[in-house]
Amino acid sequence: MKTLLLTGFEPFLKFTVNPTMKIVEELHGKVIGNYKIHSEVLTVDFQSSGEQLLTHIEALKPDAVISLGLAGGRFKMTPERIAINVKDGEPDNNGNTPVDEQIQAQGEAGYMSTLPVRAMVNRLLEEGLPAEVSNTAGTYLCNNVMYEGLHYAATQRPTLKSGFLHIPASHELAIEHGKIPSWSHEDLKKGVAVCIEVLSTDES
């Protein structure tokens, strides 16, 4: 059986709940398609989150990596098409505020996801879950982690499938936040599982 590294993030900025954290914790150890899931929660820190991801990849040696991130305000599940070599944005949880910094000095300007993003969107829609391909993961921690995973795959393990999936807020978070669209926790978790099933089918 293959192994999939599934990552989420801790709460950050004005989002006191991060649904990705709960999802990855609940899916840890589960079998979906051809994959056994190993989950990890990353810190929201520009200086360490990428290193954390790579440490987990080196230790686990997974066949694929899917990182999850909260896109508070989006109302669809959005697999990301590309990560760019830039970190920039609001303060992370330790107050770091990089401006126009490269993630990898010797890295490409961008890396395309090696996940079947279009097939994931099509299957999510078939399952009645709103979805579309996203063409920007931003320049905050989500893009940072996506880029690090793809750079590692491109330079160290070309067979490693890697990419990023942004999810909407959960109802729990939307109630606390007050002004963002949301999905039920069960639908969010189902959407993530559907994307893993698509990846499993794509590789079989």
Short mmCIF file of C-alpha atoms in Angstrom, two decimals:
data_model
loop_
_atom_site.label_atom_id
_atom_site.label_comp_id
_atom_site.label_asym_id
_atom_site.label_seq_id
_atom_site.Cartn_x
_atom_site.Cartn_y
_atom_site.Cartn_z
CA MET A 1 0.00 0.00 0.00
CA LYS A 2 1.15 3.51 -0.79
CA THR A 3 1.60 6.29 1.76
CA LEU A 4 0.20 9.79 1.51
CA LEU A 5 1.45 12.65 3.66
CA LEU A 6 -1.50 14.92 4.44
CA THR A 7 -0.76 18.24 6.13
CA GLY A 8 -2.86 20.99 7.63
CA PHE A 9 -2.14 24.20 9.52
CA GLU A 10 -2.73 25.54 12.99
CA PRO A 11 -5.05 28.58 13.49
CA PHE A 12 -3.67 31.92 12.26
CA LEU A 13 -4.40 35.64 11.99
CA LYS A 14 -8.10 36.28 12.60
CA PHE A 15 -9.02 32.63 12.07
CA THR A 16 -9.26 31.17 15.57
CA VAL A 17 -10.22 27.76 14.18
CA ASN A 18 -8.47 26.05 11.28
CA PRO A 19 -10.61 23.25 9.81
CA THR A 20 -7.59 21.72 8.08
CA MET A 21 -6.16 20.83 11.48
CA LYS A 22 -9.23 18.84 12.52
CA ILE A 23 -9.53 17.14 9.13
CA VAL A 24 -5.97 15.87 9.02
CA GLU A 25 -6.18 14.66 12.62
CA GLU A 26 -9.35 12.68 11.85
CA LEU A 27 -7.94 11.16 8.64
CA HIS A 28 -4.62 10.11 10.19
CA GLY A 29 -4.16 6.35 9.83
CA LYS A 30 -7.17 5.94 7.52
CA VAL A 31 -6.97 4.08 4.21
CA ILE A 32 -8.43 5.88 1.19
CA GLY A 33 -8.05 4.21 -2.20
CA ASN A 34 -4.51 2.90 -2.46
CA TYR A 35 -3.21 5.22 0.25
CA LYS A 36 -2.67 4.97 3.96
CA ILE A 37 -2.84 8.49 5.34
CA HIS A 38 -0.16 9.95 7.59
CA SER A 39 -1.12 13.39 8.88
CA GLU A 40 0.89 16.27 10.26
CA VAL A 41 -0.05 19.80 11.38
CA LEU A 42 2.35 22.56 10.33
CA THR A 43 3.03 25.81 12.14
CA VAL A 44 2.09 29.12 10.50
CA ASP A 45 5.66 30.39 10.32
CA PHE A 46 7.48 31.51 7.20
CA GLN A 47 10.84 30.43 8.59
CA SER A 48 9.96 26.91 9.67
CA SER A 49 6.84 25.55 7.94
CA GLY A 50 8.67 24.57 4.75
CA GLU A 51 11.42 22.87 6.74
CA GLN A 52 8.78 21.00 8.73
CA LEU A 53 7.19 19.70 5.55
CA LEU A 54 10.52 18.54 4.15
CA THR A 55 11.46 16.88 7.44
CA HIS A 56 8.20 14.90 7.35
CA ILE A 57 8.82 13.93 3.72
CA GLU A 58 12.36 12.76 4.47
CA ALA A 59 11.21 10.74 7.48
CA LEU A 60 8.10 9.21 5.93
CA LYS A 61 9.21 8.90 2.30
CA PRO A 62 5.61 9.11 1.08
CA ASP A 63 4.43 8.39 -2.44
CA ALA A 64 2.39 11.59 -2.50
CA VAL A 65 1.86 14.80 -0.55
CA ILE A 66 -1.35 16.80 -0.29
CA SER A 67 -1.20 19.94 1.83
CA LEU A 68 -4.43 21.57 2.98
CA GLY A 69 -4.97 25.23 3.70
CA LEU A 70 -7.86 27.40 4.77
CA ALA A 71 -9.05 29.98 2.26
CA GLY A 72 -11.39 31.99 4.45
CA GLY A 73 -13.79 33.71 2.09
CA ARG A 74 -13.71 31.17 -0.74
CA PHE A 75 -16.91 29.18 -1.11
CA LYS A 76 -15.51 26.39 -3.28
CA MET A 77 -12.92 23.69 -2.76
CA THR A 78 -9.96 24.74 -4.91
CA PRO A 79 -7.00 22.56 -5.88
CA GLU A 80 -4.11 24.89 -6.68
CA ARG A 81 -2.52 24.78 -10.14
CA ILE A 82 0.78 26.55 -9.41
CA ALA A 83 3.10 27.70 -6.61
CA ILE A 84 5.39 30.70 -7.09
CA ASN A 85 8.83 31.42 -5.63
CA VAL A 86 7.69 34.33 -3.45
CA LYS A 87 6.86 34.74 0.21
CA ASP A 88 5.12 37.94 1.14
CA GLY A 89 2.14 38.88 3.22
CA GLU A 90 0.61 39.54 6.58
CA PRO A 91 2.47 38.56 9.75
CA ASP A 92 2.71 34.87 10.49
CA ASN A 93 2.08 33.53 14.00
CA ASN A 94 5.55 34.64 15.09
CA GLY A 95 5.34 38.12 13.59
CA ASN A 96 7.49 37.44 10.51
CA THR A 97 6.55 39.71 7.59
CA PRO A 98 8.67 38.91 4.53
CA VAL A 99 8.40 41.26 1.57
CA ASP A 100 9.12 39.99 -1.95
CA GLU A 101 11.44 37.26 -0.62
CA GLN A 102 12.34 34.14 -2.58
CA ILE A 103 11.46 30.80 -1.05
CA GLN A 104 14.39 29.03 -2.73
CA ALA A 105 17.24 31.13 -4.10
CA GLN A 106 18.06 28.51 -6.73
CA GLY A 107 14.47 27.47 -7.38
CA GLU A 108 12.32 27.95 -10.44
CA ALA A 109 10.00 30.95 -10.64
CA GLY A 110 7.08 28.56 -10.30
CA TYR A 111 6.16 24.89 -10.15
CA MET A 112 2.98 23.33 -11.45
CA SER A 113 1.12 20.96 -9.16
CA THR A 114 1.70 17.31 -9.98
CA LEU A 115 -1.71 16.36 -8.61
CA PRO A 116 -4.57 15.70 -11.06
CA VAL A 117 -6.24 19.01 -10.24
CA ARG A 118 -8.75 19.02 -13.09
CA ALA A 119 -9.85 15.45 -12.38
CA MET A 120 -10.24 16.37 -8.71
CA VAL A 121 -12.49 19.30 -9.56
CA ASN A 122 -14.58 17.22 -11.94
CA ARG A 123 -15.10 14.51 -9.33
CA LEU A 124 -15.95 17.01 -6.60
CA LEU A 125 -18.60 18.52 -8.84
CA GLU A 126 -19.99 15.06 -9.60
CA GLU A 127 -20.28 14.52 -5.85
CA GLY A 128 -22.25 17.77 -5.50
CA LEU A 129 -19.41 19.70 -3.90
CA PRO A 130 -18.63 23.16 -5.36
CA ALA A 131 -15.10 23.25 -6.77
CA GLU A 132 -12.84 24.90 -9.31
CA VAL A 133 -9.15 24.98 -10.19
CA SER A 134 -7.39 27.93 -8.55
CA ASN A 135 -4.63 29.73 -10.40
CA THR A 136 -3.18 31.44 -7.35
CA ALA A 137 -2.22 30.07 -3.96
CA GLY A 138 -1.29 33.60 -2.90
CA THR A 139 2.10 34.36 -1.35
CA TYR A 140 1.36 33.45 2.26
CA LEU A 141 2.11 30.16 4.03
CA CYS A 142 -0.02 27.99 1.75
CA ASN A 143 1.97 28.95 -1.33
CA ASN A 144 5.18 28.67 0.69
CA VAL A 145 4.50 25.06 1.69
CA MET A 146 3.21 24.09 -1.76
CA TYR A 147 6.34 25.51 -3.38
CA GLU A 148 8.69 23.74 -0.96
CA GLY A 149 7.05 20.38 -1.64
CA LEU A 150 7.18 20.81 -5.40
CA HIS A 151 10.76 22.11 -5.36
CA TYR A 152 11.82 19.09 -3.34
CA ALA A 153 10.05 16.74 -5.74
CA ALA A 154 11.56 18.43 -8.80
CA THR A 155 15.11 18.36 -7.44
CA GLN A 156 15.16 15.27 -5.23
CA ARG A 157 12.32 12.85 -6.05
CA PRO A 158 10.70 13.38 -9.45
CA THR A 159 8.24 10.52 -8.85
CA LEU A 160 6.76 12.22 -5.78
CA LYS A 161 3.29 13.62 -6.42
CA SER A 162 2.76 16.89 -4.58
CA GLY A 163 0.30 19.75 -4.45
CA PHE A 164 -2.10 21.86 -2.46
CA LEU A 165 -5.82 22.00 -1.78
CA HIS A 166 -7.53 25.10 -0.39
CA ILE A 167 -10.77 24.54 1.49
CA PRO A 168 -13.49 26.95 2.67
CA ALA A 169 -14.18 27.74 6.31
CA SER A 170 -16.11 25.33 8.49
CA HIS A 171 -19.42 26.35 10.05
CA GLU A 172 -17.64 26.46 13.41
CA LEU A 173 -15.17 29.04 12.13
CA ALA A 174 -17.81 31.04 10.24
CA ILE A 175 -19.88 31.41 13.39
CA GLU A 176 -16.86 32.78 15.27
CA HIS A 177 -15.68 34.96 12.39
CA GLY A 178 -19.10 36.22 11.38
CA LYS A 179 -18.53 37.26 7.75
CA ILE A 180 -17.32 34.31 5.66
CA PRO A 181 -19.06 31.51 3.74
CA SER A 182 -18.70 28.02 5.13
CA TRP A 183 -19.21 24.29 4.66
CA SER A 184 -20.08 21.61 7.18
CA HIS A 185 -17.10 19.78 8.64
CA GLU A 186 -18.33 16.51 7.16
CA ASP A 187 -18.55 17.97 3.64
CA LEU A 188 -15.06 19.42 3.98
CA LYS A 189 -13.67 16.07 5.08
CA LYS A 190 -15.59 14.29 2.31
CA GLY A 191 -14.13 16.68 -0.28
CA VAL A 192 -10.60 15.97 0.89
CA ALA A 193 -11.27 12.21 0.78
CA VAL A 194 -12.68 12.54 -2.75
CA CYS A 195 -9.50 14.26 -3.92
CA ILE A 196 -7.39 11.49 -2.42
CA GLU A 197 -9.53 8.88 -4.15
CA VAL A 198 -9.01 10.69 -7.48
CA LEU A 199 -5.25 10.72 -6.95
CA SER A 200 -5.34 7.00 -6.14
CA THR A 201 -7.30 6.25 -9.31
CA ASP A 202 -5.04 8.49 -11.40
CA GLU A 203 -1.96 6.53 -10.29
CA SER A 204 -3.39 3.02 -10.48
#
